[in-house]
Short mmCIF file of C-alpha atoms in Angstrom, two decimals:
data_model
loop_
_atom_site.label_atom_id
_atom_site.label_comp_id
_atom_site.label_asym_id
_atom_site.label_seq_id
_atom_site.Cartn_x
_atom_site.Cartn_y
_atom_site.Cartn_z
CA MET A 1 0.00 0.00 0.00
CA ARG A 2 2.74 2.41 1.02
CA PHE A 3 4.80 1.34 -1.97
CA LYS A 4 1.89 2.16 -4.29
CA LYS A 5 1.56 5.64 -2.76
CA ILE A 6 5.22 6.36 -3.43
CA LEU A 7 5.06 4.98 -6.96
CA ARG A 8 1.87 6.70 -8.18
CA PRO A 9 3.32 10.23 -8.85
CA TRP A 10 6.38 8.75 -10.52
CA CYS A 11 4.23 6.72 -12.92
CA GLY A 12 2.60 9.93 -14.15
CA TRP A 13 5.94 11.64 -14.78
CA MET A 14 7.31 8.56 -16.51
CA ALA A 15 4.30 8.49 -18.85
CA VAL A 16 4.85 12.16 -19.72
CA VAL A 17 8.55 11.58 -20.40
CA CYS A 18 7.82 8.50 -22.58
CA PHE A 19 5.17 10.47 -24.52
CA LEU A 20 7.59 13.36 -25.16
CA LEU A 21 10.46 11.08 -26.14
CA THR A 22 8.29 9.15 -28.59
CA PHE A 23 6.97 12.23 -30.31
CA THR A 24 10.31 13.99 -30.35
CA GLY A 25 11.81 10.90 -32.03
CA LEU A 26 9.03 10.74 -34.56
CA ALA A 27 9.29 14.45 -35.30
CA ALA A 28 13.04 14.15 -35.77
CA GLN A 29 12.56 11.25 -38.16
CA ALA A 30 9.94 13.10 -40.19
CA LYS A 31 12.26 16.07 -40.85
CA ASP A 32 13.35 16.71 -44.40
CA LEU A 33 16.94 16.20 -45.44
CA LYS A 34 18.39 19.53 -46.51
CA PHE A 35 21.20 19.98 -48.97
CA GLU A 36 23.08 22.69 -50.78
CA ALA A 37 24.00 21.96 -54.36
CA ARG A 38 26.63 24.04 -56.13
CA LEU A 39 27.91 24.04 -59.67
CA ILE A 40 31.56 25.13 -59.64
CA TRP A 41 33.95 25.98 -62.43
CA ALA A 42 37.55 25.06 -61.73
CA THR A 43 40.45 26.82 -63.42
CA HIS A 44 44.06 27.92 -63.09
CA ALA A 45 43.05 31.46 -63.99
CA GLN A 46 42.96 34.04 -61.24
CA LYS A 47 39.63 35.48 -62.41
CA SER A 48 36.59 34.10 -64.12
CA PRO A 49 35.68 35.73 -67.46
CA ASP A 50 32.05 35.57 -66.33
CA PRO A 51 31.31 38.44 -63.91
CA ASN A 52 28.42 36.42 -62.43
CA HIS A 53 30.82 33.80 -61.10
CA LYS A 54 31.81 34.25 -57.47
CA PRO A 55 34.77 32.65 -55.71
CA VAL A 56 33.65 29.74 -53.54
CA THR A 57 33.36 30.18 -49.78
CA ALA A 58 36.43 29.61 -47.64
CA GLU A 59 34.94 26.42 -46.18
CA VAL A 60 34.30 24.86 -49.61
CA ARG A 61 37.65 26.03 -50.91
CA LYS A 62 39.47 24.44 -47.96
CA LYS A 63 37.74 21.11 -48.56
CA LEU A 64 38.37 21.22 -52.32
CA GLU A 65 42.03 22.03 -51.79
CA ALA A 66 42.34 18.88 -49.65
CA LEU A 67 41.21 16.77 -52.62
CA PRO A 68 43.52 15.53 -55.36
CA LEU A 69 42.37 18.14 -57.87
CA LYS A 70 44.73 19.98 -60.17
CA TRP A 71 43.10 23.44 -60.28
CA ALA A 72 44.10 26.54 -58.33
CA ASN A 73 40.84 28.47 -58.28
CA TYR A 74 37.18 27.61 -57.97
CA PHE A 75 34.24 29.82 -58.96
CA GLU A 76 30.65 29.25 -58.04
CA VAL A 77 28.40 29.22 -61.11
CA SER A 78 25.15 28.50 -59.27
CA ARG A 79 23.86 27.39 -55.91
CA LYS A 80 20.52 25.75 -55.06
CA ASN A 81 18.95 24.44 -51.88
CA LEU A 82 17.22 21.09 -51.79
CA ALA A 83 14.79 19.71 -49.23
CA VAL A 84 14.33 15.98 -49.67
CA PRO A 85 11.41 14.45 -47.74
CA ARG A 86 12.07 11.19 -45.85
CA GLY A 87 11.79 8.37 -48.34
CA GLY A 88 11.24 10.84 -51.19
CA SER A 89 13.34 12.48 -53.84
CA GLU A 90 14.01 15.94 -55.26
CA GLN A 91 15.62 17.33 -58.39
CA VAL A 92 17.43 20.58 -58.95
CA THR A 93 18.69 22.35 -62.09
CA LEU A 94 22.15 23.83 -61.69
CA SER A 95 22.61 24.98 -65.29
CA ASP A 96 21.13 24.50 -68.75
CA GLN A 97 23.20 21.36 -69.10
CA CYS A 98 23.35 20.07 -65.55
CA ARG A 99 20.59 18.67 -63.35
CA MET A 100 20.92 16.57 -60.27
CA GLY A 101 18.54 14.46 -58.22
CA VAL A 102 18.76 13.37 -54.58
CA LYS A 103 16.70 10.51 -53.16
CA ASP A 104 16.46 9.39 -49.55
CA VAL A 105 17.12 5.65 -49.23
CA LYS A 106 15.82 4.15 -45.99
CA GLY A 107 16.73 7.31 -44.06
CA GLU A 108 20.34 6.23 -44.06
CA TYR A 109 21.71 6.62 -47.57
CA ILE A 110 21.14 9.06 -50.38
CA GLU A 111 20.98 8.18 -54.04
CA VAL A 112 22.49 10.94 -56.16
CA SER A 113 21.84 11.09 -59.87
CA GLN A 114 23.34 13.51 -62.33
CA ILE A 115 21.96 14.40 -65.74
CA GLY A 116 24.26 16.20 -68.16
CA LYS A 117 22.91 17.55 -71.44
CA GLY A 118 19.72 15.58 -70.84
CA VAL A 119 21.62 12.29 -70.54
CA PRO A 120 21.93 10.38 -67.23
CA VAL A 121 25.62 10.43 -66.37
CA LEU A 122 25.87 9.01 -62.91
CA LYS A 123 23.86 7.33 -60.20
CA LEU A 124 25.47 6.54 -56.87
CA THR A 125 24.35 5.63 -53.38
CA GLN A 126 26.22 6.57 -50.22
CA ARG A 127 25.88 7.97 -46.72
CA LEU A 128 26.17 11.74 -46.41
CA PRO A 129 26.02 12.84 -42.77
CA LYS A 130 25.37 16.46 -41.85
CA GLY A 131 28.23 18.76 -42.81
CA GLU A 132 29.81 16.30 -45.24
CA MET A 133 30.23 16.96 -48.93
CA LEU A 134 29.98 14.92 -52.10
CA VAL A 135 31.92 16.29 -55.02
CA LEU A 136 31.30 15.14 -58.60
CA SER A 137 33.98 16.34 -60.94
CA GLY A 138 35.32 16.12 -64.48
CA ASN A 139 37.36 17.88 -67.09
CA ALA A 140 36.07 20.77 -69.17
CA PRO A 141 37.54 22.46 -72.27
CA ASP A 142 40.73 24.55 -72.03
CA ALA A 143 42.22 22.70 -69.07
CA THR A 144 39.39 23.74 -66.81
CA GLY A 145 36.99 21.59 -64.85
CA TRP A 146 33.46 21.34 -63.59
CA LEU A 147 32.40 20.35 -60.12
CA VAL A 148 29.02 19.62 -58.61
CA VAL A 149 29.24 19.92 -54.84
CA LEU A 150 26.43 18.54 -52.68
CA LYS A 151 26.58 19.40 -49.02
CA ARG A 152 24.24 18.02 -46.37
CA VAL A 153 22.97 20.92 -44.29
CA GLU A 154 20.46 19.10 -42.05
CA MET B 1 78.30 -72.65 -9.25
CA THR B 2 76.05 -71.24 -11.98
CA ALA B 3 73.24 -68.71 -11.43
CA GLU B 4 70.76 -71.44 -12.40
CA GLN B 5 72.12 -73.74 -9.67
CA GLN B 6 71.88 -70.89 -7.13
CA LEU B 7 68.24 -70.27 -8.06
CA LYS B 8 67.48 -74.00 -7.84
CA LEU B 9 69.02 -74.10 -4.37
CA GLN B 10 66.94 -71.09 -3.33
CA ALA B 11 63.79 -72.82 -4.66
CA LEU B 12 64.66 -75.92 -2.65
CA LEU B 13 64.86 -73.91 0.57
CA ASP B 14 61.54 -72.23 -0.23
CA GLY B 15 59.92 -75.62 -0.90
CA GLU B 16 59.05 -74.75 -4.45
CA LEU B 17 60.67 -77.70 -6.24
CA PRO B 18 58.84 -80.90 -7.28
CA GLU B 19 59.62 -83.90 -5.11
CA LYS B 20 62.00 -85.66 -7.51
CA GLU B 21 63.94 -82.49 -8.32
CA ALA B 22 64.05 -81.60 -4.66
CA ARG B 23 65.64 -84.95 -3.83
CA GLU B 24 68.25 -84.54 -6.56
CA THR B 25 69.07 -80.99 -5.45
CA ALA B 26 69.34 -82.06 -1.79
CA ALA B 27 71.75 -84.83 -2.81
CA TRP B 28 73.79 -82.28 -4.77
CA VAL B 29 73.93 -79.94 -1.74
CA ALA B 30 75.12 -82.87 0.43
CA ARG B 31 77.91 -83.64 -2.03
CA ASP B 32 79.00 -80.12 -2.86
CA ALA B 33 80.64 -78.04 -0.12
CA GLU B 34 80.09 -74.71 -1.90
CA ALA B 35 76.40 -75.47 -2.33
CA ALA B 36 76.16 -76.48 1.32
CA ASP B 37 77.75 -73.17 2.36
CA LEU B 38 75.28 -71.17 0.25
CA ALA B 39 72.33 -73.18 1.62
CA ARG B 40 73.44 -72.49 5.17
CA GLU B 41 73.90 -68.79 4.45
CA LEU B 42 70.44 -68.51 2.94
CA ARG B 43 68.84 -70.33 5.91
CA GLN B 44 70.59 -67.97 8.35
CA THR B 45 69.45 -64.90 6.39
CA ARG B 46 65.85 -66.13 6.41
CA GLN B 47 66.01 -66.78 10.10
CA ALA B 48 67.53 -63.36 10.78
CA LEU B 49 64.73 -61.63 8.84
CA ALA B 50 62.09 -63.65 10.68
CA ASP B 51 63.64 -62.76 14.07
CA ALA B 52 63.93 -59.07 13.26
CA GLU B 53 60.28 -58.61 12.19
CA PRO B 54 58.40 -56.73 14.97
CA GLY B 55 55.45 -58.58 16.37
CA LEU B 56 52.71 -55.87 16.24
CA ARG B 57 49.41 -56.74 17.85
CA VAL B 58 46.09 -54.87 17.82
CA ALA B 59 44.53 -54.38 21.19
CA GLU B 60 41.03 -55.25 19.97
CA SER B 61 40.01 -58.65 18.77
CA ARG B 62 40.13 -59.33 15.07
CA GLU B 63 36.31 -59.38 14.71
CA PHE B 64 35.90 -56.12 16.61
CA TYR B 65 38.63 -54.40 14.60
CA TRP B 66 37.08 -55.29 11.22
CA SER B 67 33.50 -54.58 12.38
CA ARG B 68 34.58 -51.04 13.23
CA ILE B 69 35.98 -50.51 9.71
CA GLU B 70 32.78 -51.92 8.24
CA ARG B 71 30.67 -49.47 10.31
CA ASP B 72 32.75 -46.54 9.07
CA ILE B 73 32.32 -47.59 5.44
CA ARG B 74 28.54 -47.91 5.84
CA ARG B 75 28.31 -44.51 7.53
CA LEU B 76 30.16 -42.85 4.64
CA GLU B 77 27.92 -44.58 2.07
CA GLN B 78 24.78 -43.34 3.83
CA ALA B 79 25.98 -39.80 4.35
CA PRO B 80 24.42 -38.17 1.18
CA THR B 81 20.99 -39.65 1.89
CA LEU B 82 21.06 -38.25 5.39
CA SER B 83 21.68 -34.64 4.21
CA GLN B 84 18.82 -32.14 4.20
CA PRO B 85 16.47 -32.15 1.12
CA VAL B 86 17.27 -29.42 -1.46
CA SER B 87 14.59 -26.74 -1.66
CA VAL B 88 12.86 -25.74 -4.90
CA LEU B 89 14.37 -22.26 -4.62
CA ALA B 90 17.85 -23.69 -4.34
CA ARG B 91 17.27 -25.93 -7.34
CA LEU B 92 15.91 -22.96 -9.30
CA ARG B 93 18.89 -20.89 -8.32
CA ARG B 94 21.19 -23.64 -9.45
CA LEU B 95 19.39 -23.66 -12.83
CA LEU B 96 19.31 -19.89 -13.09
CA VAL B 97 23.07 -19.45 -12.92
CA PRO B 98 23.90 -21.12 -16.29
CA VAL B 99 20.70 -19.78 -17.90
CA SER B 100 21.58 -16.22 -16.82
CA ALA B 101 25.11 -16.62 -18.13
CA VAL B 102 23.85 -17.77 -21.52
CA ALA B 103 21.24 -14.97 -21.60
CA ALA B 104 23.88 -12.37 -20.74
CA LEU B 105 26.08 -13.70 -23.52
CA VAL B 106 23.23 -13.50 -26.05
CA VAL B 107 22.43 -9.93 -24.98
CA ILE B 108 26.08 -8.92 -25.32
CA VAL B 109 26.29 -10.47 -28.81
CA LEU B 110 23.05 -8.80 -29.92
CA ALA B 111 24.04 -5.43 -28.46
CA THR B 112 27.44 -5.62 -30.11
CA GLY B 113 25.77 -6.52 -33.41
CA LEU B 114 23.43 -3.55 -33.16
CA TRP B 115 26.27 -1.28 -32.13
CA VAL B 116 28.44 -2.18 -35.12
CA GLY B 117 25.38 -2.20 -37.38
CA PHE B 118 25.51 -5.88 -38.20
CA TRP B 119 21.84 -6.69 -37.63
CA GLY B 120 19.11 -5.47 -39.92
CA ARG B 121 21.41 -3.29 -41.90
CA PRO B 122 22.86 -4.44 -45.17
CA ILE B 123 26.61 -4.06 -45.36
CA ARG B 124 27.22 -1.53 -48.11
CA PRO B 125 30.34 0.03 -49.39
CA ASP B 126 30.94 3.72 -48.66
CA THR B 127 29.91 4.65 -52.17
CA GLU B 128 28.06 2.35 -54.52
CA MET B 129 27.91 3.45 -58.14
CA THR B 130 25.14 1.89 -60.17
CA MET B 131 25.75 4.01 -63.23
CA ALA B 132 28.93 5.81 -64.27
CA ASP B 133 31.38 5.87 -67.12
CA SER B 134 34.22 3.36 -67.13
CA GLY B 135 36.85 5.92 -66.14
CA ALA B 136 35.04 6.96 -62.94
CA PHE B 137 36.79 6.65 -59.59
CA THR B 138 36.00 7.58 -56.00
CA TYR B 139 38.23 9.22 -53.40
CA HIS B 140 37.25 9.58 -49.73
CA ASP B 141 38.76 12.30 -47.57
CA TYR B 142 37.58 11.04 -44.19
CA ALA B 143 39.35 13.81 -42.28
CA ASN B 144 37.38 16.56 -44.06
CA GLY B 145 34.24 14.48 -44.62
CA THR B 146 34.44 14.83 -48.39
CA THR B 147 33.90 12.29 -51.15
CA LEU B 148 35.19 13.00 -54.63
CA VAL B 149 33.81 11.17 -57.64
CA TRP B 150 35.84 11.82 -60.73
CA LEU B 151 34.13 11.30 -64.09
CA ASP B 152 35.36 11.32 -67.62
CA TYR B 153 32.21 13.21 -68.62
CA PRO B 154 32.31 15.40 -70.53
CA ALA B 155 35.62 14.26 -72.03
CA GLU B 156 38.05 16.98 -72.88
CA ARG B 157 38.25 17.39 -76.60
#
């Protein structure tokens, strides 16, 4: 009897805590995956001939310089944000010739597809935790290069 | 005197020879001085050993002595049946120890499996390309959290 008296208020609090934990977990799981997609032009030139091109941010530059890439400078051609729903997919156009799609795979992996000049070029699946970057890259005319950088924001 | 003759003489003194052979050997000992000396020496040795043996005697009678040993043996045989009966709780506890050990082991294995992502999660490579050109390669910079996928597209012309 005495034991029950002691236990009764605790049971109420425990129920509240369990309720909150469950719904917090569900809410966290239902959140969209957020990405930043950038199309970058890589060159040895100090300046881009296109005045619309901006040098990449210091953070992106630092990460690109750590990769085995041959170029000295990187200019941002375009930047788009993507919000991919859990279990869903989203596409984004980075230029007239470059589109990319991101699909959530079981909440753990992402499937990235790239379409260049209307032709599927690449499809890959990998983990991309928050803050990490996936860089797709290739050569472009005149010893320059193109990069598509996908960064997980949330 | 050969070793065989010495052994035969010894057997004679121990009364181990057949009657005919014993007679022949006794006649040989009577004729041969060396054999007679050896026979005398062996008899003296046997007598000395018999005299030197201590005559130990048990205070109790033979029957009483052995009956006591028999009682002790019977008491030891009956000892387990005289012990107190084992309670159900004690038996359960005895069973619970190995069962708990096995359960703990299973929990540890399962927890480790979950921790390393072995259960319910397919083992996948870091990056799995399902479509790419033949010249594509992947580079992981784990320190910076960056993955580079190099493609031949569009080829430089």
